[in-house]
């Protein structure tokens, strides 16, 4: 007597046959697209890979490879100028992220919960902020901040950290607005209406219902704003004052005398911070129950 095949064996055989047919019918266009995708990824990430590798260079100059070592990372601890530039960048990134998160969250909630013609006008203005070249923002910000600090006598705008924080928060505010709006547009407003029906105060409803629904997007927006503020070279170069030189401007000035391995070492650390922030964004949204598609949509403001 022959044994009857089990359901699991039948399914395994069927899946194996489907996989073999898929491999057999894979066309040359599929192979070409896969190869093209790999080449595109190499084109995008090859410069980053090179800078990470050269951060372990023990040579005097970045372009001259002498050997593998951690000398460049140890040099960071010996140069106060580098430490100060990194410190200014991190402080500025945190402050600008807080500013952008507060303003962007309020704007995103307003656009999602109070739709109307005005929303499209505001979205258009935010889009204008997003696509305006940084050099235009820098040229506009410098005289404006000087006018506030010197002509109007608001001395806080003479401080380098304040100037850098304001300049870095402009683009980040638009990004946070997109993210929060995209999150709340897909959420039903019945919970907020039910809170009002239960005689909750508007502020209580906002804090315990609306903000709770938007919190994953708020955290994601904060982390993205932080990463964006770390790389704001053009605006920072215009609005900085003596003693508060951020890291991107320090690197820009170091090009004139030749890049050294410690520049690559700090850049590698900054890259790791950015990757950690993005990973936290994805983790926060995933724990909120979002799928991979929804995470990508929220992070891009779609």
Short mmCIF file of C-alpha atoms in Angstrom, two decimals:
data_model
loop_
_atom_site.label_atom_id
_atom_site.label_comp_id
_atom_site.label_asym_id
_atom_site.label_seq_id
_atom_site.Cartn_x
_atom_site.Cartn_y
_atom_site.Cartn_z
CA UNK A 1 0.00 0.00 0.00
CA UNK A 2 1.23 3.43 -0.85
CA UNK A 3 1.10 6.21 1.73
CA UNK A 4 -1.19 9.12 0.96
CA UNK A 5 0.65 12.45 0.60
CA UNK A 6 0.01 14.88 3.42
CA UNK A 7 -1.33 18.39 2.90
CA UNK A 8 2.04 19.87 3.91
CA UNK A 9 3.85 17.78 1.31
CA UNK A 10 1.39 18.84 -1.38
CA UNK A 11 1.85 22.50 -0.51
CA UNK A 12 5.66 22.12 -0.50
CA UNK A 13 5.59 20.46 -3.87
CA UNK A 14 3.31 23.14 -5.28
CA UNK A 15 5.47 25.99 -3.94
CA UNK A 16 8.60 24.32 -5.26
CA UNK A 17 7.04 23.90 -8.67
CA UNK A 18 5.92 27.55 -8.70
CA UNK A 19 9.44 28.73 -7.77
CA UNK A 20 10.98 26.58 -10.53
CA UNK A 21 8.54 27.95 -13.08
CA UNK A 22 9.29 31.51 -11.94
CA UNK A 23 13.03 30.95 -12.36
CA UNK A 24 12.50 29.30 -15.71
CA UNK A 25 10.29 32.09 -17.03
CA UNK A 26 12.42 34.99 -15.73
CA UNK A 27 12.92 37.19 -18.77
CA UNK A 28 16.02 39.12 -19.74
CA UNK A 29 14.26 42.36 -18.78
CA UNK A 30 13.95 41.18 -15.18
CA UNK A 31 17.65 40.38 -15.06
CA UNK A 32 18.53 43.71 -16.67
CA UNK A 33 16.37 45.63 -14.19
CA UNK A 34 17.98 43.82 -11.26
CA UNK A 35 21.46 44.64 -12.55
CA UNK A 36 20.42 48.24 -13.17
CA UNK A 37 19.05 48.53 -9.63
CA UNK A 38 22.32 47.26 -8.18
CA UNK A 39 24.29 49.76 -10.29
CA UNK A 40 22.04 52.63 -9.12
CA UNK A 41 22.57 51.63 -5.48
CA UNK A 42 26.33 51.50 -6.02
CA UNK A 43 26.24 54.94 -7.66
CA UNK A 44 24.32 56.37 -4.69
CA UNK A 45 26.25 54.75 -1.85
CA UNK A 46 29.77 54.30 -3.23
CA UNK A 47 30.94 57.80 -2.11
CA UNK A 48 29.56 57.15 1.39
CA UNK A 49 31.29 53.77 1.56
CA UNK A 50 34.57 55.37 0.48
CA UNK A 51 34.40 58.08 3.15
CA UNK A 52 33.64 55.49 5.84
CA UNK A 53 36.62 53.38 4.76
CA UNK A 54 38.97 56.37 4.67
CA UNK A 55 37.91 57.41 8.15
CA UNK A 56 40.18 54.56 9.34
CA UNK A 57 43.14 55.94 7.37
CA UNK A 58 46.27 56.58 9.44
CA UNK A 59 47.73 58.96 6.85
CA UNK A 60 48.13 62.69 7.21
CA UNK A 61 45.75 63.51 4.35
CA UNK A 62 42.43 61.88 3.55
CA UNK A 63 43.32 61.02 -0.04
CA UNK A 64 46.63 59.37 0.92
CA UNK A 65 46.05 55.88 2.34
CA UNK A 66 48.85 54.83 4.67
CA UNK A 67 47.25 52.09 6.70
CA UNK A 68 44.29 50.97 8.79
CA UNK A 69 43.84 52.36 12.28
CA UNK A 70 41.74 54.43 14.66
CA UNK A 71 44.08 57.44 14.76
CA UNK A 72 41.52 59.73 13.12
CA UNK A 73 38.90 58.99 15.79
CA UNK A 74 41.44 59.55 18.56
CA UNK A 75 42.43 62.88 16.97
CA UNK A 76 38.89 64.14 17.51
CA UNK A 77 39.52 64.03 21.27
CA UNK A 78 42.62 66.19 20.85
CA UNK A 79 41.22 69.02 18.70
CA UNK A 80 38.95 71.52 20.51
CA UNK A 81 37.91 73.11 17.19
CA UNK A 82 36.38 69.86 15.98
CA UNK A 83 34.70 69.21 19.32
CA UNK A 84 33.22 72.71 19.34
CA UNK A 85 31.92 72.36 15.77
CA UNK A 86 30.25 69.03 16.57
CA UNK A 87 28.80 70.42 19.80
CA UNK A 88 27.33 73.44 17.99
CA UNK A 89 25.81 71.21 15.31
CA UNK A 90 24.20 68.86 17.85
CA UNK A 91 22.80 71.68 20.00
CA UNK A 92 21.46 73.46 16.93
CA UNK A 93 19.92 70.26 15.60
CA UNK A 94 18.06 69.57 18.86
CA UNK A 95 16.74 73.15 19.22
CA UNK A 96 15.68 73.43 15.57
CA UNK A 97 14.01 69.99 15.79
CA UNK A 98 11.99 71.14 18.80
CA UNK A 99 10.94 74.35 17.00
CA UNK A 100 10.04 72.50 13.81
CA UNK A 101 8.13 69.81 15.71
CA UNK A 102 5.98 72.29 17.63
CA UNK A 103 5.14 74.47 14.63
CA UNK A 104 4.83 71.57 12.18
CA UNK A 105 2.63 69.50 14.50
CA UNK A 106 0.17 72.35 15.02
CA UNK A 107 0.08 73.08 11.29
CA UNK A 108 -0.37 69.41 10.37
CA UNK A 109 -3.20 68.91 12.86
CA UNK A 110 -4.96 72.06 11.65
CA UNK A 111 -4.74 70.98 8.00
CA UNK A 112 -5.99 67.46 8.77
CA UNK A 113 -8.85 68.39 11.10
CA UNK A 114 -10.06 71.63 9.52
CA UNK A 115 -10.06 71.01 5.75
CA UNK A 116 -10.91 73.76 3.34
CA UNK A 117 -9.54 75.93 0.58
CA UNK A 118 -7.05 77.47 2.97
CA UNK A 119 -5.34 74.08 3.38
CA UNK A 120 -4.27 74.03 -0.26
CA UNK A 121 -2.91 77.55 0.04
CA UNK A 122 -0.91 76.56 3.10
CA UNK A 123 0.32 73.38 1.42
CA UNK A 124 1.42 75.53 -1.51
CA UNK A 125 3.38 77.83 0.80
CA UNK A 126 4.98 74.86 2.56
CA UNK A 127 5.88 73.39 -0.81
CA UNK A 128 7.42 76.72 -1.77
CA UNK A 129 9.56 76.58 1.38
CA UNK A 130 10.59 73.02 0.50
CA UNK A 131 11.67 73.75 -3.09
CA UNK A 132 13.22 77.20 -2.59
CA UNK A 133 17.00 76.96 -3.10
CA UNK A 134 18.93 77.17 0.15
CA UNK A 135 20.99 80.06 -1.14
CA UNK A 136 17.81 82.13 -1.45
CA UNK A 137 16.83 81.30 2.12
CA UNK A 138 20.32 82.18 3.32
CA UNK A 139 20.43 85.53 1.51
CA UNK A 140 16.98 86.40 2.89
CA UNK A 141 17.70 85.27 6.44
CA UNK A 142 20.96 87.12 6.99
CA UNK A 143 19.64 90.71 6.68
CA UNK A 144 16.42 89.73 8.46
CA UNK A 145 18.27 88.36 11.50
CA UNK A 146 20.65 91.34 11.51
CA UNK A 147 17.64 93.69 11.43
CA UNK A 148 16.02 91.88 14.35
CA UNK A 149 19.21 91.71 16.39
CA UNK A 150 20.70 95.15 15.77
CA UNK A 151 18.05 97.53 14.44
CA UNK A 152 15.16 96.19 16.56
CA UNK A 153 17.38 95.57 19.58
CA UNK A 154 16.32 91.92 20.10
CA UNK A 155 19.71 90.76 21.28
CA UNK A 156 18.88 87.06 21.24
CA UNK A 157 19.11 87.15 17.44
CA UNK A 158 22.75 88.18 17.74
CA UNK A 159 23.51 84.79 19.27
CA UNK A 160 24.94 82.24 16.83
CA UNK A 161 22.99 79.26 18.23
CA UNK A 162 19.70 81.14 17.88
CA UNK A 163 20.47 82.14 14.31
CA UNK A 164 21.47 78.63 13.32
CA UNK A 165 18.40 77.14 15.01
CA UNK A 166 16.01 79.49 13.22
CA UNK A 167 17.67 78.90 9.87
CA UNK A 168 17.69 75.12 10.26
CA UNK A 169 14.05 74.91 11.38
CA UNK A 170 12.56 76.48 8.24
CA UNK A 171 12.70 73.46 5.93
CA UNK A 172 12.22 71.01 8.81
CA UNK A 173 8.92 72.69 9.82
CA UNK A 174 7.49 72.01 6.37
CA UNK A 175 8.60 68.37 6.55
CA UNK A 176 6.99 67.84 9.98
CA UNK A 177 3.77 69.45 8.73
CA UNK A 178 3.58 67.00 5.82
CA UNK A 179 4.23 64.01 8.06
CA UNK A 180 1.67 64.91 10.76
CA UNK A 181 -0.99 65.76 8.20
CA UNK A 182 -0.40 62.50 6.33
CA UNK A 183 -0.80 60.60 9.61
CA UNK A 184 -4.03 62.25 10.72
CA UNK A 185 -5.74 62.33 7.31
CA UNK A 186 -5.99 58.54 7.46
CA UNK A 187 -7.32 58.57 11.06
CA UNK A 188 -11.04 58.76 11.81
CA UNK A 189 -12.13 61.83 13.77
CA UNK A 190 -14.90 59.92 15.57
CA UNK A 191 -12.75 59.51 18.69
CA UNK A 192 -12.36 63.26 19.01
CA UNK A 193 -16.09 63.76 18.48
CA UNK A 194 -16.83 61.10 21.10
CA UNK A 195 -14.53 62.88 23.53
CA UNK A 196 -16.48 66.09 23.00
CA UNK A 197 -19.77 64.24 23.47
CA UNK A 198 -18.46 63.03 26.83
CA UNK A 199 -18.00 66.68 27.88
CA UNK A 200 -14.22 66.69 27.66
CA UNK A 201 -12.67 70.11 27.30
CA UNK A 202 -11.14 70.98 23.91
CA UNK A 203 -7.64 71.08 25.43
CA UNK A 204 -8.17 67.67 27.05
CA UNK A 205 -9.41 66.22 23.75
CA UNK A 206 -6.41 67.67 21.96
CA UNK A 207 -3.93 66.33 24.51
CA UNK A 208 -5.39 62.88 25.15
CA UNK A 209 -6.92 62.02 21.77
CA UNK A 210 -5.67 64.13 18.85
CA UNK A 211 -2.06 64.36 20.00
CA UNK A 212 -2.07 60.68 20.96
CA UNK A 213 -3.19 59.72 17.46
CA UNK A 214 -0.53 61.95 15.90
CA UNK A 215 2.28 61.03 18.33
CA UNK A 216 4.05 58.47 16.07
CA UNK A 217 4.21 61.06 13.30
CA UNK A 218 5.31 63.75 15.78
CA UNK A 219 8.22 61.60 16.97
CA UNK A 220 9.11 60.68 13.40
CA UNK A 221 9.03 64.35 12.42
CA UNK A 222 11.27 65.29 15.34
CA UNK A 223 13.89 62.71 14.40
CA UNK A 224 13.79 63.68 10.72
CA UNK A 225 14.06 67.36 11.62
CA UNK A 226 17.09 66.52 13.76
CA UNK A 227 18.84 64.75 10.87
CA UNK A 228 18.00 67.57 8.44
CA UNK A 229 19.45 70.17 10.79
CA UNK A 230 22.78 68.34 10.89
CA UNK A 231 23.30 69.09 7.19
CA UNK A 232 22.37 72.71 6.62
CA UNK A 233 25.59 74.02 5.14
CA UNK A 234 24.55 76.99 3.01
CA UNK A 235 22.21 78.66 5.51
CA UNK A 236 24.64 77.97 8.34
CA UNK A 237 27.53 79.52 6.42
CA UNK A 238 25.56 82.76 6.06
CA UNK A 239 23.96 83.16 9.49
CA UNK A 240 26.74 81.85 11.77
CA UNK A 241 28.69 84.19 14.01
CA UNK A 242 32.22 83.90 15.33
CA UNK A 243 32.58 81.14 17.91
CA UNK A 244 29.56 79.12 16.78
CA UNK A 245 30.80 77.39 13.64
CA UNK A 246 28.76 74.24 12.94
CA UNK A 247 30.28 71.05 11.61
CA UNK A 248 29.29 71.44 7.91
CA UNK A 249 30.84 74.91 7.76
CA UNK A 250 33.97 73.63 9.51
CA UNK A 251 34.35 70.93 6.86
CA UNK A 252 33.80 73.48 4.10
CA UNK A 253 36.59 75.66 5.45
CA UNK A 254 38.87 72.65 5.94
CA UNK A 255 38.76 71.86 2.22
CA UNK A 256 41.06 74.81 1.53
CA UNK A 257 43.92 73.33 3.56
CA UNK A 258 43.30 69.71 2.57
CA UNK A 259 40.92 67.19 4.04
CA UNK A 260 42.28 65.13 6.89
CA UNK A 261 41.12 61.69 8.07
CA UNK A 262 39.51 63.14 11.19
CA UNK A 263 37.03 64.92 8.90
CA UNK A 264 35.98 61.52 7.55
CA UNK A 265 35.87 60.12 11.08
CA UNK A 266 33.41 62.74 12.32
CA UNK A 267 31.41 62.39 9.10
CA UNK A 268 31.14 58.65 9.78
CA UNK A 269 29.86 59.37 13.30
CA UNK A 270 27.31 61.83 11.88
CA UNK A 271 26.22 59.20 9.37
CA UNK A 272 25.69 56.69 12.16
CA UNK A 273 23.60 59.23 14.09
CA UNK A 274 21.46 59.81 11.02
CA UNK A 275 20.96 56.09 10.43
CA UNK A 276 20.04 55.56 14.08
CA UNK A 277 17.51 58.40 13.89
CA UNK A 278 15.92 56.98 10.75
CA UNK A 279 15.81 53.52 12.28
CA UNK A 280 14.06 54.96 15.34
CA UNK A 281 11.53 56.66 13.05
CA UNK A 282 10.72 53.36 11.36
CA UNK A 283 10.57 51.57 14.73
CA UNK A 284 8.19 54.12 16.23
CA UNK A 285 5.85 53.90 13.24
CA UNK A 286 6.05 50.10 13.18
CA UNK A 287 5.14 49.86 16.87
CA UNK A 288 2.18 52.11 16.09
CA UNK A 289 0.92 49.40 13.74
CA UNK A 290 1.94 50.88 10.40
CA UNK A 291 2.90 48.66 7.49
CA UNK A 292 6.06 49.21 5.45
CA UNK A 293 4.04 51.11 2.84
CA UNK A 294 2.43 53.32 5.48
CA UNK A 295 5.83 53.99 7.09
CA UNK A 296 7.26 55.10 3.73
CA UNK A 297 4.19 57.25 3.10
CA UNK A 298 4.36 58.91 6.50
CA UNK A 299 8.12 59.61 6.28
CA UNK A 300 7.68 61.25 2.88
CA UNK A 301 4.55 63.15 3.84
CA UNK A 302 2.49 61.35 1.21
#
